[in-house]
């Protein structure tokens, strides 16, 4: 009798089906191995967009969500495996794993890392499996598999997912940077643009108006221009000596055009230009800010073959965007001579090249006024210093005022305010030009023969 009981228990245990297979069969009311599956793969940086889309599509459907425990860390999972009682062995229901993902404005979002959803879409049973791509690459993509009673239902829901992810709710209208990993893979990071107002942008008024018309003006009237058959894709190249305000101007323009997605790249990260342009297409209207584009130069004796290839990749990507795409490229460089041959060979990529000059006398006076805020200047004649700084950059004047303020604090650290005199200016300018050496002068955009 005891032997019979043991045999019965053993028979029942062998007859038990894997829990995940049983869940699918119960949900669909039929053998899940006979049902169609539609699969999609997304980039790992789209995890937040995929999670937000899934949550939106499943709102009101009362979905059931369970975690999937793999037989080993080297095992992958798919709905095809879970749909058969033999291949589903070893896969167990477990807690749902989440990944904490960074969003804009220092917000975070807990996103499902791996899990099985079961729900009804328009009264049709549907199962969705979210997992990581089966690959040995360090940057695994995100795998989505949709199972339904018929292919049309599975395709319809899968296309809704793709459309939602491409809308990019987590990215749209934000400031992003795209970075390439050492071992492959792409990371998208969120940033905040500096608060730059027009008054702090010390440029000749006529020049600033031209820049604003080509960027902010086109963005403001985009719908009207598009209706009139005018192309919206454009590129602006700002060039000039170091420290003249090219980067500050680019940040000002990007911040003023509200509602646009901004992607910021530097010359060193231009290997991500293909990804950046792909994101810009999906998230337009968009602005791509590429600083120090000369770092990917064109002269073979100065740059590597890879750098040349990257520059032409940039031009190809600019050319590949549709004319009606509302995408603005803002490029900055200290060495336009590096870029001119390539740009001349591929005309039409840059619509406007503007030299950001060293500040003239009027602009230098405005710079002294701007950077002396919070200080008390007790100078014999400010005009003397305006004239003495002829030929220097805005960055040089800013550093001159900062260093003079430090010297003033050391001279009288007990007073209620910082009083800067001609003596502090003399000491500061000597420290910058003499003690700082040629490197400091070059870094601050100092022209020889001035001050």
Short mmCIF file of C-alpha atoms in Angstrom, two decimals:
data_model
loop_
_atom_site.label_atom_id
_atom_site.label_comp_id
_atom_site.label_asym_id
_atom_site.label_seq_id
_atom_site.Cartn_x
_atom_site.Cartn_y
_atom_site.Cartn_z
CA UNK A 1 0.00 0.00 0.00
CA UNK A 2 2.89 2.33 0.88
CA UNK A 3 4.53 1.60 -2.46
CA UNK A 4 1.30 2.48 -4.27
CA UNK A 5 1.04 5.84 -2.44
CA UNK A 6 4.61 6.76 -3.34
CA UNK A 7 4.02 5.82 -6.95
CA UNK A 8 0.87 7.94 -7.07
CA UNK A 9 2.72 10.98 -5.66
CA UNK A 10 5.52 10.48 -8.16
CA UNK A 11 3.02 10.26 -11.01
CA UNK A 12 1.28 13.49 -9.91
CA UNK A 13 4.60 15.31 -9.59
CA UNK A 14 5.67 14.30 -13.10
CA UNK A 15 2.27 15.36 -14.43
CA UNK A 16 2.65 18.90 -13.07
CA UNK A 17 3.37 21.42 -15.79
CA UNK A 18 5.76 24.36 -15.39
CA UNK A 19 4.05 27.30 -13.71
CA UNK A 20 4.68 29.81 -16.51
CA UNK A 21 3.43 27.38 -19.16
CA UNK A 22 0.33 26.75 -17.04
CA UNK A 23 -0.23 30.49 -16.67
CA UNK A 24 -0.16 30.98 -20.45
CA UNK A 25 -2.43 28.00 -21.15
CA UNK A 26 -4.96 29.17 -18.57
CA UNK A 27 -4.88 32.76 -19.87
CA UNK A 28 -5.47 31.79 -23.51
CA UNK A 29 -7.66 28.73 -22.84
CA UNK A 30 -5.68 26.70 -25.36
CA UNK A 31 -2.23 25.29 -26.05
CA UNK A 32 0.04 28.38 -26.19
CA UNK A 33 2.55 26.54 -28.38
CA UNK A 34 0.13 26.97 -31.29
CA UNK A 35 -0.19 30.76 -30.93
CA UNK A 36 1.75 33.38 -32.94
CA UNK A 37 4.46 35.53 -31.35
CA UNK A 38 5.70 38.92 -32.61
CA UNK A 39 9.09 40.09 -31.33
CA UNK A 40 10.69 43.54 -31.24
CA UNK A 41 14.11 44.68 -30.02
CA UNK A 42 14.79 48.13 -28.57
CA UNK A 43 17.97 49.90 -27.52
CA UNK A 44 18.84 49.63 -23.83
CA UNK A 45 18.69 53.43 -23.46
CA UNK A 46 14.98 53.25 -24.39
CA UNK A 47 14.09 51.35 -21.21
CA UNK A 48 12.22 54.31 -19.69
CA UNK A 49 10.35 54.98 -22.95
CA UNK A 50 9.39 51.30 -23.20
CA UNK A 51 8.21 51.21 -19.59
CA UNK A 52 6.12 54.39 -19.95
CA UNK A 53 4.58 53.10 -23.18
CA UNK A 54 3.73 49.73 -21.64
CA UNK A 55 2.15 51.38 -18.61
CA UNK A 56 0.07 53.64 -20.85
CA UNK A 57 -1.14 50.81 -23.10
CA UNK A 58 -2.02 48.56 -20.17
CA UNK A 59 -3.83 51.24 -18.17
CA UNK A 60 -7.34 50.00 -17.41
CA UNK A 61 -6.67 46.41 -18.55
CA UNK A 62 -5.93 45.07 -15.03
CA UNK A 63 -2.81 43.22 -16.17
CA UNK A 64 -1.19 40.43 -14.18
CA UNK A 65 2.60 40.76 -13.92
CA UNK A 66 4.97 38.07 -12.66
CA UNK A 67 8.74 37.86 -12.63
CA UNK A 68 10.60 35.20 -14.58
CA UNK A 69 13.41 33.32 -12.82
CA UNK A 70 15.92 31.86 -15.28
CA UNK A 71 17.48 28.39 -14.84
CA UNK A 72 20.95 30.00 -14.92
CA UNK A 73 22.57 33.36 -15.57
CA UNK A 74 23.52 32.17 -19.05
CA UNK A 75 19.98 31.20 -20.02
CA UNK A 76 17.77 33.36 -22.15
CA UNK A 77 13.99 33.40 -22.12
CA UNK A 78 11.36 33.69 -24.83
CA UNK A 79 7.65 33.13 -25.16
CA UNK A 80 8.40 30.24 -27.50
CA UNK A 81 10.25 28.49 -24.66
CA UNK A 82 7.57 29.23 -22.08
CA UNK A 83 4.80 28.07 -24.43
CA UNK A 84 5.96 24.43 -24.43
CA UNK A 85 5.88 22.28 -21.28
CA UNK A 86 9.24 20.71 -22.08
CA UNK A 87 11.28 23.85 -22.82
CA UNK A 88 9.57 25.76 -20.00
CA UNK A 89 11.07 23.43 -17.40
CA UNK A 90 13.46 25.34 -15.14
CA UNK A 91 11.78 28.72 -15.67
CA UNK A 92 9.94 29.71 -12.53
CA UNK A 93 7.61 32.47 -11.43
CA UNK A 94 9.31 34.88 -9.07
CA UNK A 95 9.44 38.48 -7.88
CA UNK A 96 9.40 41.18 -10.53
CA UNK A 97 12.82 42.82 -10.94
CA UNK A 98 13.00 46.57 -11.51
CA UNK A 99 15.78 48.86 -12.72
CA UNK A 100 16.08 52.39 -11.32
CA UNK A 101 16.44 54.67 -14.35
CA UNK A 102 17.53 58.32 -14.32
CA UNK A 103 15.12 60.82 -15.90
CA UNK A 104 15.28 64.57 -16.45
CA UNK A 105 15.17 67.09 -13.59
CA UNK A 106 16.78 64.60 -11.19
CA UNK A 107 13.72 62.35 -11.28
CA UNK A 108 13.97 58.57 -11.32
CA UNK A 109 11.71 55.81 -12.62
CA UNK A 110 11.58 52.16 -11.55
CA UNK A 111 11.28 50.16 -14.79
CA UNK A 112 10.50 46.46 -15.13
CA UNK A 113 13.71 44.62 -15.98
CA UNK A 114 12.14 41.25 -16.79
CA UNK A 115 8.58 40.08 -16.48
CA UNK A 116 5.54 38.45 -18.05
CA UNK A 117 2.34 40.47 -18.49
CA UNK A 118 -1.02 38.81 -19.18
CA UNK A 119 -4.08 40.94 -19.95
CA UNK A 120 -6.91 41.50 -22.43
CA UNK A 121 -6.68 43.95 -25.32
CA UNK A 122 -10.09 44.68 -26.85
CA UNK A 123 -11.43 41.48 -25.22
CA UNK A 124 -8.62 39.42 -26.77
CA UNK A 125 -6.14 37.68 -24.43
CA UNK A 126 -2.57 38.92 -24.88
CA UNK A 127 0.74 38.06 -23.22
CA UNK A 128 3.81 40.29 -23.31
CA UNK A 129 7.26 39.15 -22.20
CA UNK A 130 9.89 41.78 -21.45
CA UNK A 131 13.45 40.48 -21.24
CA UNK A 132 17.00 41.35 -22.20
CA UNK A 133 18.36 40.36 -25.58
CA UNK A 134 20.23 37.05 -25.75
CA UNK A 135 23.74 38.20 -26.64
CA UNK A 136 27.25 38.28 -25.24
CA UNK A 137 27.62 41.97 -26.07
CA UNK A 138 28.00 44.20 -23.00
CA UNK A 139 25.12 46.41 -24.12
CA UNK A 140 22.14 44.11 -24.32
CA UNK A 141 19.06 45.34 -26.10
CA UNK A 142 15.54 45.02 -24.72
CA UNK A 143 13.42 42.19 -26.13
CA UNK A 144 9.64 42.42 -26.28
CA UNK A 145 7.56 39.42 -27.38
CA UNK A 146 3.79 39.63 -27.89
CA UNK A 147 1.57 36.52 -27.99
CA UNK A 148 -2.09 36.60 -29.02
CA UNK A 149 -4.75 34.22 -30.39
CA UNK A 150 -4.12 35.55 -33.90
CA UNK A 151 -1.27 37.31 -35.67
CA UNK A 152 -3.28 40.46 -36.36
CA UNK A 153 -3.89 41.09 -32.65
CA UNK A 154 -0.23 40.47 -31.80
CA UNK A 155 0.95 42.75 -34.62
CA UNK A 156 -1.47 45.51 -33.64
CA UNK A 157 -0.28 45.61 -30.04
CA UNK A 158 3.38 45.30 -31.06
CA UNK A 159 3.02 48.30 -33.39
CA UNK A 160 1.45 50.32 -30.59
CA UNK A 161 4.53 49.59 -28.49
CA UNK A 162 6.90 50.63 -31.27
CA UNK A 163 4.98 53.85 -31.91
CA UNK A 164 5.00 54.75 -28.23
CA UNK A 165 8.71 54.09 -27.79
CA UNK A 166 9.51 56.16 -30.88
CA UNK A 167 7.51 59.04 -29.47
CA UNK A 168 10.12 59.06 -26.71
CA UNK A 169 8.11 60.51 -23.84
CA UNK A 170 11.11 60.28 -21.49
CA UNK A 171 13.36 62.18 -23.93
CA UNK A 172 11.08 64.58 -25.79
CA UNK A 173 11.76 68.24 -25.06
CA UNK A 174 14.69 67.41 -22.77
CA UNK A 175 18.43 68.15 -22.91
CA UNK A 176 20.40 64.99 -23.66
CA UNK A 177 23.91 63.84 -24.36
CA UNK A 178 24.77 60.64 -26.20
CA UNK A 179 27.88 58.75 -25.12
CA UNK A 180 29.58 55.73 -26.62
CA UNK A 181 30.89 53.11 -24.19
CA UNK A 182 34.45 51.76 -24.31
CA UNK A 183 33.16 48.26 -25.10
CA UNK A 184 30.24 49.28 -27.25
CA UNK A 185 26.78 50.35 -26.29
CA UNK A 186 25.23 53.79 -26.06
CA UNK A 187 24.21 55.75 -22.99
CA UNK A 188 21.81 58.70 -23.00
CA UNK A 189 22.24 61.17 -20.15
CA UNK A 190 20.06 64.09 -19.08
CA UNK A 191 21.40 67.58 -18.54
CA UNK A 192 20.23 71.06 -17.66
CA UNK A 193 21.19 74.03 -19.81
CA UNK A 194 22.81 76.98 -18.05
CA UNK A 195 20.55 79.96 -17.46
CA UNK A 196 21.84 82.38 -20.10
CA UNK A 197 19.85 85.53 -20.82
CA UNK A 198 20.34 87.87 -23.73
CA UNK A 199 21.92 90.58 -21.58
CA UNK A 200 24.74 88.27 -20.53
CA UNK A 201 25.56 87.44 -24.14
CA UNK A 202 28.04 90.19 -25.02
CA UNK A 203 28.14 90.25 -28.81
CA UNK A 204 27.68 92.98 -31.41
CA UNK A 205 23.92 93.53 -31.70
CA UNK A 206 23.81 93.10 -35.48
CA UNK A 207 25.65 89.78 -35.22
CA UNK A 208 23.34 88.50 -32.49
CA UNK A 209 20.27 89.42 -34.54
CA UNK A 210 21.60 87.42 -37.51
CA UNK A 211 22.22 84.38 -35.32
CA UNK A 212 18.77 84.61 -33.71
CA UNK A 213 17.04 84.96 -37.09
CA UNK A 214 18.70 81.81 -38.45
CA UNK A 215 17.86 79.75 -35.36
CA UNK A 216 15.08 81.11 -33.17
CA UNK A 217 13.34 82.84 -36.07
CA UNK A 218 13.09 79.68 -38.17
CA UNK A 219 11.93 77.70 -35.15
CA UNK A 220 9.22 80.25 -34.32
CA UNK A 221 7.81 80.28 -37.86
CA UNK A 222 8.45 76.59 -38.67
CA UNK A 223 4.83 75.73 -39.50
CA UNK A 224 4.38 78.69 -41.83
CA UNK A 225 7.72 78.08 -43.57
CA UNK A 226 6.99 74.38 -44.01
CA UNK A 227 3.58 75.16 -45.52
CA UNK A 228 5.33 77.46 -47.98
CA UNK A 229 7.67 74.66 -49.04
CA UNK A 230 10.76 76.01 -47.27
CA UNK A 231 13.19 73.49 -45.80
CA UNK A 232 13.58 73.50 -42.02
CA UNK A 233 16.81 71.55 -41.64
CA UNK A 234 19.66 73.98 -41.22
CA UNK A 235 23.18 74.25 -39.87
CA UNK A 236 25.06 77.13 -38.32
CA UNK A 237 28.82 77.19 -37.70
CA UNK A 238 30.14 79.61 -35.11
CA UNK A 239 33.90 80.05 -35.29
CA UNK A 240 36.41 82.32 -33.64
CA UNK A 241 39.24 82.46 -31.15
CA UNK A 242 38.95 80.61 -27.81
CA UNK A 243 36.96 82.38 -25.12
CA UNK A 244 34.87 84.59 -27.39
CA UNK A 245 31.54 83.10 -26.28
CA UNK A 246 30.73 80.47 -28.92
CA UNK A 247 29.65 77.83 -26.43
CA UNK A 248 27.72 80.37 -24.36
CA UNK A 249 25.93 81.52 -27.52
CA UNK A 250 25.05 77.93 -28.41
CA UNK A 251 23.65 77.29 -24.93
CA UNK A 252 21.64 80.54 -25.10
CA UNK A 253 20.10 79.59 -28.44
CA UNK A 254 19.25 76.06 -27.30
CA UNK A 255 17.63 77.33 -24.09
CA UNK A 256 15.55 80.01 -25.82
CA UNK A 257 13.89 77.64 -28.30
CA UNK A 258 11.35 76.07 -25.98
CA UNK A 259 9.79 72.73 -26.81
CA UNK A 260 12.77 71.43 -28.77
CA UNK A 261 14.78 68.36 -27.82
CA UNK A 262 18.44 69.30 -27.42
CA UNK A 263 21.27 66.82 -27.99
CA UNK A 264 24.69 68.05 -26.87
CA UNK A 265 27.86 66.45 -28.25
CA UNK A 266 31.52 67.34 -28.09
CA UNK A 267 34.22 66.60 -30.64
CA UNK A 268 35.43 63.71 -28.51
CA UNK A 269 31.97 62.09 -28.47
CA UNK A 270 31.16 62.58 -32.12
CA UNK A 271 31.30 58.81 -32.61
CA UNK A 272 27.73 58.94 -31.31
CA UNK A 273 26.59 61.25 -34.10
CA UNK A 274 24.62 58.50 -35.87
CA UNK A 275 22.65 57.74 -32.72
CA UNK A 276 22.16 61.44 -32.01
CA UNK A 277 20.78 62.07 -35.50
CA UNK A 278 18.50 59.03 -35.24
CA UNK A 279 17.12 60.37 -31.96
CA UNK A 280 16.75 63.84 -33.47
CA UNK A 281 14.63 62.41 -36.31
CA UNK A 282 12.30 60.74 -33.81
CA UNK A 283 12.16 63.66 -31.38
CA UNK A 284 12.00 66.63 -33.75
CA UNK A 285 11.81 69.53 -33.49
CA UNK A 286 15.36 69.02 -32.25
CA UNK A 287 18.64 70.87 -31.92
CA UNK A 288 22.03 69.14 -32.09
CA UNK A 289 24.83 71.16 -30.48
CA UNK A 290 28.26 69.91 -31.50
CA UNK A 291 31.03 71.73 -29.65
CA UNK A 292 34.65 71.82 -30.80
CA UNK A 293 33.92 70.08 -34.07
CA UNK A 294 37.53 70.79 -35.09
CA UNK A 295 38.57 67.98 -32.74
CA UNK A 296 37.55 65.58 -35.48
CA UNK A 297 39.54 67.70 -38.03
CA UNK A 298 40.25 66.96 -41.64
CA UNK A 299 43.98 67.25 -42.18
CA UNK A 300 45.64 63.86 -42.24
CA UNK A 301 48.91 65.13 -40.83
CA UNK A 302 47.02 66.49 -37.84
CA UNK A 303 44.26 63.91 -37.33
CA UNK A 304 43.80 60.18 -37.63
CA UNK A 305 42.02 58.38 -40.45
CA UNK A 306 39.24 57.58 -37.98
CA UNK A 307 38.74 61.27 -37.25
CA UNK A 308 38.38 62.02 -40.96
CA UNK A 309 35.84 59.24 -41.26
CA UNK A 310 33.88 60.69 -38.34
CA UNK A 311 33.77 64.13 -39.90
CA UNK A 312 32.37 62.73 -43.13
CA UNK A 313 29.97 60.61 -41.09
CA UNK A 314 28.69 63.85 -39.56
CA UNK A 315 28.22 65.38 -43.01
CA UNK A 316 26.52 62.22 -44.27
CA UNK A 317 24.12 62.24 -41.34
CA UNK A 318 23.30 65.89 -41.95
CA UNK A 319 22.70 65.13 -45.60
CA UNK A 320 20.57 62.06 -44.82
CA UNK A 321 17.97 64.02 -42.88
CA UNK A 322 14.90 65.02 -44.83
CA UNK A 323 14.64 68.65 -45.91
CA UNK A 324 11.37 69.01 -44.00
CA UNK A 325 12.93 67.71 -40.77
CA UNK A 326 12.94 70.51 -38.20
CA UNK A 327 16.48 69.82 -37.02
CA UNK A 328 19.01 72.52 -36.28
CA UNK A 329 22.74 71.84 -36.10
CA UNK A 330 24.82 74.31 -34.09
CA UNK A 331 28.54 73.69 -34.56
CA UNK A 332 31.36 75.54 -32.81
CA UNK A 333 35.06 75.52 -33.63
CA UNK A 334 38.27 77.40 -32.91
CA UNK A 335 39.82 76.15 -36.16
CA UNK A 336 37.57 76.75 -39.17
CA UNK A 337 40.56 76.16 -41.44
CA UNK A 338 40.42 72.48 -40.45
CA UNK A 339 36.83 72.21 -41.60
CA UNK A 340 36.70 74.41 -44.66
CA UNK A 341 37.98 71.85 -47.23
CA UNK A 342 35.45 69.20 -46.16
CA UNK A 343 32.57 71.67 -45.94
CA UNK A 344 33.45 73.15 -49.32
CA UNK A 345 33.43 69.66 -50.84
CA UNK A 346 29.97 68.98 -49.38
CA UNK A 347 28.06 72.26 -49.85
CA UNK A 348 24.65 72.86 -48.32
CA UNK A 349 25.25 71.25 -44.94
CA UNK A 350 26.04 74.57 -43.27
CA UNK A 351 23.68 77.43 -44.14
CA UNK A 352 25.43 80.12 -42.15
CA UNK A 353 29.01 80.50 -40.90
CA UNK A 354 29.50 83.29 -38.39
CA UNK A 355 32.72 84.50 -36.86
CA UNK A 356 32.33 85.34 -33.19
CA UNK A 357 34.90 88.13 -32.86
CA UNK A 358 37.01 89.31 -29.98
CA UNK A 359 35.04 92.00 -28.12
CA UNK A 360 35.34 95.54 -29.41
CA UNK A 361 35.54 98.53 -27.06
CA UNK A 362 31.78 98.72 -26.54
CA UNK A 363 31.54 95.01 -25.78
CA UNK A 364 34.55 95.13 -23.45
CA UNK A 365 32.88 97.87 -21.42
CA UNK A 366 29.73 95.76 -21.20
CA UNK A 367 31.85 92.79 -20.09
CA UNK A 368 33.42 94.84 -17.30
CA UNK A 369 29.92 95.89 -16.20
CA UNK A 370 28.66 92.31 -16.34
CA UNK A 371 31.50 90.59 -14.50
CA UNK A 372 31.95 93.33 -11.87
CA UNK A 373 28.45 92.80 -10.48
CA UNK A 374 28.73 92.27 -6.73
CA UNK A 375 32.03 94.16 -6.60
CA UNK A 376 32.76 97.80 -5.80
CA UNK A 377 35.17 99.21 -8.36
CA UNK A 378 37.29 102.10 -7.13
CA UNK A 379 39.29 102.84 -10.26
CA UNK A 380 40.89 106.05 -11.42
CA UNK A 381 39.43 105.53 -14.89
CA UNK A 382 37.66 102.39 -16.14
CA UNK A 383 38.27 103.52 -19.73
CA UNK A 384 41.97 102.90 -19.21
CA UNK A 385 41.30 99.22 -18.53
CA UNK A 386 38.85 98.99 -21.41
CA UNK A 387 41.59 100.25 -23.72
CA UNK A 388 44.31 98.09 -22.14
CA UNK A 389 42.28 94.95 -22.74
CA UNK A 390 41.99 95.56 -26.47
CA UNK A 391 42.40 92.23 -28.24
CA UNK A 392 41.53 89.97 -25.30
CA UNK A 393 38.61 87.56 -25.15
CA UNK A 394 35.50 87.69 -22.99
CA UNK A 395 36.92 84.77 -21.00
CA UNK A 396 40.06 86.81 -20.25
CA UNK A 397 38.05 89.74 -18.86
CA UNK A 398 35.94 87.40 -16.75
CA UNK A 399 39.04 85.78 -15.25
CA UNK A 400 40.64 89.20 -14.73
CA UNK A 401 37.67 90.32 -12.61
CA UNK A 402 37.59 87.03 -10.71
CA UNK A 403 41.28 87.16 -9.87
CA UNK A 404 41.07 90.83 -8.90
CA UNK A 405 38.19 89.96 -6.55
CA UNK A 406 40.31 87.25 -4.90
CA UNK A 407 43.17 89.73 -4.42
CA UNK A 408 40.74 92.28 -2.98
CA UNK A 409 39.42 89.72 -0.51
CA UNK A 410 42.96 88.92 0.61
CA UNK A 411 43.78 92.63 1.01
CA UNK A 412 40.73 93.34 3.17
CA UNK A 413 38.90 90.22 4.26
CA UNK A 414 36.94 91.98 7.03
CA UNK A 415 35.01 94.53 5.00
CA UNK A 416 31.31 94.07 4.13
CA UNK A 417 32.00 94.24 0.39
CA UNK A 418 34.82 93.54 -2.02
CA UNK A 419 36.50 96.74 -3.15
CA UNK A 420 38.63 96.34 -6.28
CA UNK A 421 41.19 99.03 -7.05
CA UNK A 422 43.68 99.67 -9.82
CA UNK A 423 46.30 97.91 -7.72
CA UNK A 424 44.33 94.63 -7.74
CA UNK A 425 43.82 94.97 -11.49
CA UNK A 426 47.57 95.48 -12.01
CA UNK A 427 48.41 92.46 -9.86
CA UNK A 428 45.75 90.32 -11.51
CA UNK A 429 46.78 91.15 -15.05
CA UNK A 430 50.45 90.55 -14.20
CA UNK A 431 49.59 87.18 -12.70
CA UNK A 432 47.60 86.20 -15.77
CA UNK A 433 50.10 87.38 -18.38
CA UNK A 434 53.44 86.76 -16.67
CA UNK A 435 53.05 84.15 -13.94
CA UNK A 436 50.44 82.22 -15.91
CA UNK A 437 52.77 81.80 -18.86
CA UNK A 438 51.93 81.18 -22.53
CA UNK A 439 49.54 78.33 -21.73
CA UNK A 440 47.26 80.49 -19.56
CA UNK A 441 47.30 83.27 -22.14
CA UNK A 442 46.33 80.79 -24.86
CA UNK A 443 43.58 79.22 -22.76
CA UNK A 444 42.02 82.63 -22.10
CA UNK A 445 42.14 83.73 -25.72
CA UNK A 446 44.79 86.39 -25.13
CA UNK A 447 46.23 88.04 -28.24
CA UNK A 448 49.89 89.02 -28.03
CA UNK A 449 50.67 92.72 -27.93
CA UNK A 450 47.69 93.68 -25.78
CA UNK A 451 47.25 94.86 -22.17
#
